[in-house]
Amino acid sequence: MVQTKILPSADNAHQYPLLIKQLLLSGPRYAPDQEIIYGSRSRYTYRDLVKRIHRLAHALTNAGVQAGDTVAVLDWDTPRYLECFFAIPMIGAILHTVNVRLSPEQIVYTMNHAEDKLVLVHDDFLPVLEGVSAELETVTGYIQLTDNDSAQTTGLNTHGEYEQLLAQADDEFDFPDFDENSVATTFYTTGTTGNPKGVFFSHRQLVLHTLNTSGSLAAYDEMPMLRSSSVYMPITPMFHVHAWGVPYAATLLGLKQVYPGRYEPELLVDLIKEHEVTFSHCVPTIMQMMMATESIKTADLSNWHVLIGGSALTQGLCNAAARLGIKLFTGYGMSETCPLLSLTHLSPQDLELPLEQQTAKRVKTGVAVPLVDIRIIDPDGNPLPHDGETKGEVVARAPWLTQSYFKEPEKGNELWQGGWLHTGDVASMDPDHTLVIRDRIKDVIKTGGEWLSSLDLENLISQHPAVAATAVVGVPDEKWGERPHALVVKAAGATASAEDIQEHLKQYVASGDINKWAIPEQIDFVEDIPKTSVGKINKKLIRDQLGQ
Amino acid sequence: MVQTKILPSADNAHQYPLLIKQLLLSGPRYAPDQEIIYGSRSRYTYRDLVKRIHRLAHALTNAGVQAGDTVAVLDWDTPRYLECFFAIPMIGAILHTVNVRLSPEQIVYTMNHAEDKLVLVHDDFLPVLEGVSAELETVTGYIQLTDNDSAQTTGLNTHGEYEQLLAQADDEFDFPDFDENSVATTFYTTGTTGNPKGVFFSHRQLVLHTLNTSGSLAAYDEMPMLRSSSVYMPITPMFHVHAWGVPYAATLLGLKQVYPGRYEPELLVDLIKEHEVTFSHCVPTIMQMMMATESIKTADLSNWHVLIGGSALTQGLCNAAARLGIKLFTGYGMSETCPLLSLTHLSPQDLELPLEQQTAKRVKTGVAVPLVDIRIIDPDGNPLPHDGETKGEVVARAPWLTQSYFKEPEKGNELWQGGWLHTGDVASMDPDHTLVIRDRIKDVIKTGGEWLSSLDLENLISQHPAVAATAVVGVPDEKWGERPHALVVKAAGATASAEDIQEHLKQYVASGDINKWAIPEQIDFVEDIPKTSVGKINKKLIRDQLGQ
């Protein structure tokens, strides 16, 4: 270790551990009267937010929660959830954001594994928990969440209803200081095999991620996503990587926030119109669903900026959004990375290009944000050139990467190798440092000794006007090792044949974008693309189904 | 201590200490071709910046600098200095930014106290060091900085000239990781009594200050100071609190930067025009000097945003700037606070007000930025209400406050009391959390049992059209304890008598802004207001002179 100089502090100097409570200092100072809105149900100010967080802290400790305990939340995207983002870690407890789209068995697995003590549960998820409550080994009690006048009756051991408990509690809580490396949040990632794995983040990591997110989403003039006049509505579930951490950043800045509750596409579009939402983030699937609504046709969305992540944004979807005036940007990250690693970066020169050429850049996964050290490497760990062609695994260092998996250090040792977090994604890097994700390592199609990116192929197929959605997987082939196999969902009312799609792809052979052998022989038209619980294409399931 | 949960890291997980080298990751990725300009002398790109920092690291280690050593810099505001901001801490050494406006005796004192080993010195400061070199106890060598073809000849033990040393060095240096609490920078604050005191900041503190500054100066739509299309030129010396830390933030974001060299008012204005500078920061004195130039009369400065700090911005100066289209904002902080604590915050409602009423808000010292915990307290340490009237001492907690004074812990124990940094400033806090600095505790005028703010009085006097600058101090008075005594510098060609100024102040008695007893009997017209080495009004000297 290098011998630097470290000087002593004065006797009374405050060491200032980075704690989530500090993220709540500035928003209410900047904008005490700014509103936080719950769909068409309720609205309150930042003054109220602070008081409600203090009240919630009392309600939690009254229910027996202590520092170090884990508190589970099963709710839609609501201001209540935002309050939990703050109050639970602020008392030194751990917020477990339960993925409500998991099967009951998986929910039980994650809640037992996380050792949840208290559970905050919305009426809609009460039946699930009532069915499995006997199997929940560590849970000692429940707080009910409702959108009605009173919560559903239940046989569970409930401390009462959230709003009633808040109303009874004092609005001043003395939040303690503690070690900034204390675990603040946990949630589970679902691979396509094995049990879900528990990712966890510390107070320090979330404070740093928030500072960086608020800066990165503000500073670039081509993507003014989080600025003082922005109106923010998340459309990534709050259980999924803290809605990408943006609610923390929006609160830090004192922005107007709109929480939509359940994700019903028509409702989402109506909320965007009604509250003049300027910034959202979502996975491509949700965007696709909103694009298919009637409401969107009559909306002026020219001021709506949307950060797309979670899976690849196709040029087809990006172009369709652009025709409605919607500005799409791309972010890259994963549950293990908190998640922000990179963001679309358009240079002044890019912005002068025709829109279609901008789209080609917007669908790329952008340039790494400040403080993120990122590389593409070969299988021996050597860094690869930024030439736009050479493909390698993406590895990263940053101040906000999960340090392991909860109680499964052996899995953490697969994630971290040689001091770098291994993403499992294959990418190339353009000379301007733009990251282009080509595939998941396990989804790359190995055909005739070459690597074929399933994402590249999906992107080209998506540009056929009759295609609403598509997925490409590799299937075993005696002669070539693997061959690509495409599933296509047709746009409403559109007609197309496999030959039409193949014909469409031939133009990209002519233009040099793909090789002739990349064109799939097998193209099936389907009603639906199988998805995982967080809306990603479930390629393992598709491969299994095609294999049968 | 609260018992929270801390989980182990995976074997190979990277702990990511916060280090200044990480601030250099993003700028060159975002904007490799963006330029860093040295007046009319030279310009280079971020690609070059990175290589030059690596070369400088080699030049430093070749000159014998090791981690833990202190390296002094005496230079004007140049890209060289920016390179030193990075390279010196990045090798684990400590950057001592020497205040070149101090007397030779004080320079010797600070350099010996800081234990400077290597000294980078510009031709212009060579004579000073040659005169005192025998007294420099720890210095082993010098590197010369020049703006000419070759450096001046000198009898000092020089390793050579900066550019030549860089040219000879390799452009790849392997910067190590080390403890984030390592000291990165030090510099000396000059009180009006006693020896200068050494403030110091760690890598962690500077990374956090930079993240916060870059976010805070970007996110507010009424003050778009640091955004991707901004052009930045510092007009606060780089030796003074790292030019308020803004060069780090500008580099993080990959902005165009212009370094002016020496501060010659006409030259500064010309540079702003030539490079279309959109953001600068300075003390009021420099602003005043630029306002008095001929150049400024023909400049379109409607896109120039200026952050004023260091001493109080008067309404007179703010109004005069507004008439030229210049947008002035205020920041508050001090050397010990790295410095950023608060920034002007105009709400949407404020922006709808007539400009003159905005000015009243712009001269206030703003709302505390994210992560800063700030209070005004009574002498017993009790927090005072935010009522816009009650005055108390400003105390703060934040992640970037100096933890003590270098080798003088007893002075650090005066600064830090009860876990809060005591600023020595007296302020009130408006109901919207806007901080209004009323005075230094030691400059408050105690008259007839009341506290009279010298700053308030200066502010009102400055609004008389014949007043270019003013200073008010308390002088002993047998009957009242103290009475205010004003010095006034008249604007060029203007005429006014003491009675005119008193008459002018009476309107504020009528409007209730001040009491009748606040009007000074003594108003002296002077050529110049005595200033400290960093351009603040030297009230101690004024009191001493008036006492004689």
Short mmCIF file of C-alpha atoms in Angstrom, two decimals, chain A residues 1-18 22-23 25-26 28-33 47 66-70 91-94 114-115 176-184 200 204 207-208 211-212 214-216 218-222 226-230 252-254 343-345 347 349 367-374 397-400 402-404 406-407 409 412-413 416-420 431-433, chain B residues 1-18 22-23 25-26 28-33 47 66-70 91-94 114-115 176-184 200 204 207-208 211-212 214-216 218-222 226-230 252-254 343-345 347 349 367-374 397-400 402-404 406-407 409 412-413 416-420 431-433:
data_model
loop_
_atom_site.label_atom_id
_atom_site.label_comp_id
_atom_site.label_asym_id
_atom_site.label_seq_id
_atom_site.Cartn_x
_atom_site.Cartn_y
_atom_site.Cartn_z
CA MET A 1 0.00 0.00 0.00
CA VAL A 2 1.23 3.47 -0.90
CA GLN A 3 2.18 5.53 2.16
CA THR A 4 0.20 8.73 1.91
CA LYS A 5 -0.37 11.30 4.66
CA ILE A 6 -3.49 11.13 6.81
CA LEU A 7 -3.94 13.91 9.35
CA PRO A 8 -5.87 13.76 12.63
CA SER A 9 -9.24 15.46 13.03
CA ALA A 10 -10.00 18.09 15.64
CA ASP A 11 -11.60 16.70 18.80
CA ASN A 12 -15.12 17.66 17.94
CA ALA A 13 -14.96 17.37 14.16
CA HIS A 14 -17.97 15.64 12.64
CA GLN A 15 -16.87 12.69 10.53
CA TYR A 16 -19.93 12.81 8.27
CA PRO A 17 -20.58 9.21 7.28
CA LEU A 18 -22.61 9.21 4.05
CA GLN A 22 -28.67 13.40 4.17
CA LEU A 23 -30.41 12.95 0.83
CA LEU A 25 -31.88 17.67 3.55
CA SER A 26 -31.98 19.67 0.33
CA PRO A 28 -37.52 20.22 1.32
CA ARG A 29 -35.26 23.29 1.67
CA TYR A 30 -35.30 24.10 -2.03
CA ALA A 31 -38.93 23.37 -2.68
CA PRO A 32 -41.00 23.00 0.49
CA ASP A 33 -44.25 23.55 -1.41
CA ARG A 47 -43.00 19.57 3.99
CA GLN A 66 -34.59 -2.21 15.27
CA ALA A 67 -31.43 -1.23 13.46
CA GLY A 68 -30.12 -4.24 11.57
CA ASP A 69 -33.61 -5.72 11.01
CA THR A 70 -35.02 -6.21 7.54
CA ILE A 91 -33.51 4.06 11.29
CA GLY A 92 -30.63 1.69 10.44
CA ALA A 93 -32.92 -1.10 9.20
CA ILE A 94 -32.76 -2.73 5.76
CA ALA A 114 -33.56 -11.93 3.53
CA GLU A 115 -34.87 -12.71 7.05
CA PRO A 176 -29.06 8.39 14.38
CA ASP A 177 -25.67 8.44 12.70
CA PHE A 178 -24.02 5.06 12.05
CA ASP A 179 -21.43 3.39 9.80
CA GLU A 180 -21.91 4.44 6.17
CA ASN A 181 -21.19 0.85 5.10
CA SER A 182 -24.37 -0.37 6.81
CA VAL A 183 -26.68 -2.25 4.47
CA ALA A 184 -29.55 0.04 3.46
CA PHE A 200 -27.45 -5.39 -1.38
CA ARG A 204 -22.57 5.11 1.21
CA VAL A 207 -25.65 8.39 -1.49
CA LEU A 208 -22.89 8.30 -4.11
CA LEU A 211 -25.25 12.34 -6.28
CA ASN A 212 -23.96 10.98 -9.53
CA SER A 214 -28.66 13.77 -10.12
CA GLY A 215 -25.60 15.32 -11.74
CA SER A 216 -25.52 13.09 -14.81
CA ALA A 218 -28.89 17.33 -15.24
CA ALA A 219 -25.65 18.38 -16.86
CA TYR A 220 -26.11 17.36 -20.49
CA ASP A 221 -28.04 19.85 -22.53
CA GLU A 222 -29.19 17.26 -25.03
CA LEU A 226 -33.52 15.91 -14.00
CA ARG A 227 -33.56 19.67 -13.60
CA SER A 228 -35.40 21.94 -11.23
CA SER A 229 -38.32 22.39 -13.62
CA SER A 230 -38.58 18.68 -14.46
CA LEU A 252 -32.57 15.42 -3.46
CA LEU A 253 -33.37 18.13 -6.03
CA GLY A 254 -36.88 18.86 -4.78
CA LEU A 343 -25.94 7.01 -20.48
CA THR A 344 -26.59 8.12 -24.04
CA HIS A 345 -24.15 10.86 -24.91
CA SER A 347 -22.13 15.32 -29.00
CA GLN A 349 -22.01 17.09 -33.91
CA VAL A 367 -20.83 6.61 -22.43
CA ALA A 368 -19.90 5.67 -18.85
CA VAL A 369 -20.96 8.31 -16.32
CA PRO A 370 -18.54 10.04 -13.92
CA LEU A 371 -16.59 7.88 -11.46
CA VAL A 372 -17.31 4.70 -13.43
CA ASP A 373 -14.27 2.78 -14.63
CA ILE A 374 -15.35 0.45 -17.42
CA ARG A 397 -15.54 -0.58 -11.11
CA ALA A 398 -17.63 2.14 -9.49
CA PRO A 399 -18.46 3.35 -5.98
CA TRP A 400 -21.93 1.74 -6.07
CA THR A 402 -22.95 -4.65 -4.97
CA GLN A 403 -20.04 -6.11 -3.05
CA SER A 404 -21.41 -9.66 -3.05
CA PHE A 406 -26.48 -11.83 0.48
CA LYS A 407 -25.35 -14.93 2.39
CA PRO A 409 -20.31 -15.33 -0.99
CA GLY A 412 -20.22 -13.10 -5.25
CA ASN A 413 -16.86 -14.59 -6.14
CA TRP A 416 -16.14 -10.24 -8.89
CA GLN A 417 -12.99 -11.44 -10.60
CA GLY A 418 -9.63 -9.71 -10.51
CA GLY A 419 -11.17 -6.71 -8.74
CA TRP A 420 -13.67 -6.06 -11.56
CA PRO A 431 -13.80 5.07 -30.68
CA ASP A 432 -15.80 7.79 -28.90
CA HIS A 433 -16.19 5.41 -25.90
CA MET B 1 -23.44 3.34 18.40
CA VAL B 2 -26.47 1.94 16.60
CA GLN B 3 -26.02 -1.73 15.63
CA THR B 4 -26.69 -1.89 11.91
CA LYS B 5 -25.86 -4.76 9.55
CA ILE B 6 -22.62 -4.71 7.56
CA LEU B 7 -22.12 -7.57 5.11
CA PRO B 8 -18.80 -8.96 3.87
CA SER B 9 -17.53 -8.26 0.36
CA ALA B 10 -16.71 -10.96 -2.17
CA ASP B 11 -13.04 -11.95 -2.24
CA ASN B 12 -12.16 -9.92 -5.27
CA ALA B 13 -14.59 -7.04 -4.85
CA HIS B 14 -13.05 -3.64 -5.50
CA GLN B 15 -13.56 -1.36 -2.52
CA TYR B 16 -13.41 1.84 -4.57
CA PRO B 17 -11.88 4.42 -2.28
CA LEU B 18 -12.89 7.88 -3.54
CA GLN B 22 -11.58 9.08 -10.70
CA LEU B 23 -12.58 12.68 -11.42
CA LEU B 25 -12.38 9.38 -16.01
CA SER B 26 -15.46 11.00 -17.50
CA PRO B 28 -12.02 12.82 -21.60
CA ARG B 29 -14.60 10.11 -22.42
CA TYR B 30 -17.42 12.58 -22.97
CA ALA B 31 -15.48 15.22 -24.80
CA PRO B 32 -12.04 14.03 -25.96
CA ASP B 33 -11.80 16.89 -28.47
CA ARG B 47 -6.90 13.88 -24.78
CA GLN B 66 6.95 10.35 -3.16
CA ALA B 67 3.49 9.68 -1.76
CA GLY B 68 3.06 11.73 1.42
CA ASP B 69 5.39 14.52 0.23
CA THR B 70 4.12 18.06 -0.26
CA ILE B 91 0.54 10.11 -7.03
CA GLY B 92 -0.41 10.32 -3.34
CA ALA B 93 1.44 13.59 -2.73
CA ILE B 94 -0.08 16.78 -1.32
CA ALA B 114 3.58 22.76 5.09
CA GLU B 115 7.00 21.09 4.74
CA PRO B 176 -2.10 3.73 -7.43
CA ASP B 177 -5.11 3.26 -5.18
CA PHE B 178 -4.75 4.32 -1.55
CA ASP B 179 -6.79 5.41 1.47
CA GLU B 180 -9.44 7.95 0.47
CA ASN B 181 -8.74 9.90 3.66
CA SER B 182 -5.23 10.75 2.45
CA VAL B 183 -4.54 14.47 2.37
CA ALA B 184 -4.77 15.73 -1.23
CA PHE B 200 -6.36 20.57 4.34
CA ARG B 204 -12.71 11.71 -0.38
CA VAL B 207 -14.44 13.92 -4.81
CA LEU B 208 -17.63 14.54 -2.84
CA LEU B 211 -19.82 15.65 -7.40
CA ASN B 212 -21.98 18.02 -5.44
CA SER B 214 -21.19 19.66 -10.64
CA GLY B 215 -24.75 18.66 -9.75
CA SER B 216 -25.68 21.87 -7.94
CA ALA B 218 -26.26 22.13 -13.35
CA ALA B 219 -29.66 21.24 -11.95
CA TYR B 220 -31.27 24.64 -11.42
CA ASP B 221 -32.84 26.08 -14.51
CA GLU B 222 -32.53 29.65 -13.28
CA LEU B 226 -22.15 24.14 -15.36
CA ARG B 227 -23.78 22.28 -18.22
CA SER B 228 -22.33 20.46 -21.20
CA SER B 229 -22.52 23.54 -23.40
CA SER B 230 -21.05 25.88 -20.78
CA LEU B 252 -15.47 15.95 -14.61
CA LEU B 253 -18.10 17.13 -17.10
CA GLY B 254 -15.70 17.65 -20.01
CA LEU B 343 -26.11 28.92 -3.51
CA THR B 344 -28.66 31.44 -4.69
CA HIS B 345 -31.98 29.71 -5.13
CA SER B 347 -38.06 29.85 -7.06
CA GLN B 349 -42.27 32.73 -8.22
CA VAL B 367 -30.02 27.95 0.20
CA ALA B 368 -27.70 25.21 1.44
CA VAL B 369 -26.78 22.72 -1.30
CA PRO B 370 -27.41 18.95 -1.06
CA LEU B 371 -25.78 17.05 1.80
CA VAL B 372 -25.06 20.22 3.75
CA ASP B 373 -26.56 20.40 7.21
CA ILE B 374 -26.63 24.04 8.33
CA ARG B 397 -21.84 19.82 8.82
CA ALA B 398 -21.00 18.52 5.38
CA PRO B 399 -18.83 15.80 3.84
CA TRP B 400 -16.15 18.29 2.75
CA THR B 402 -11.62 20.68 6.85
CA GLN B 403 -11.21 18.39 9.82
CA SER B 404 -8.65 20.58 11.58
CA PHE B 406 -2.40 21.41 9.77
CA LYS B 407 -0.20 20.70 12.82
CA PRO B 409 -5.00 20.87 16.51
CA GLY B 412 -9.02 23.08 14.99
CA ASN B 413 -10.69 22.67 18.35
CA TRP B 416 -15.13 22.54 15.64
CA GLN B 417 -17.39 22.75 18.66
CA GLY B 418 -20.06 20.23 19.57
CA GLY B 419 -19.58 18.41 16.26
CA TRP B 420 -20.38 21.51 14.18
CA PRO B 431 -38.58 31.25 6.20
CA ASP B 432 -37.67 29.77 2.77
CA HIS B 433 -34.28 28.71 4.23
#
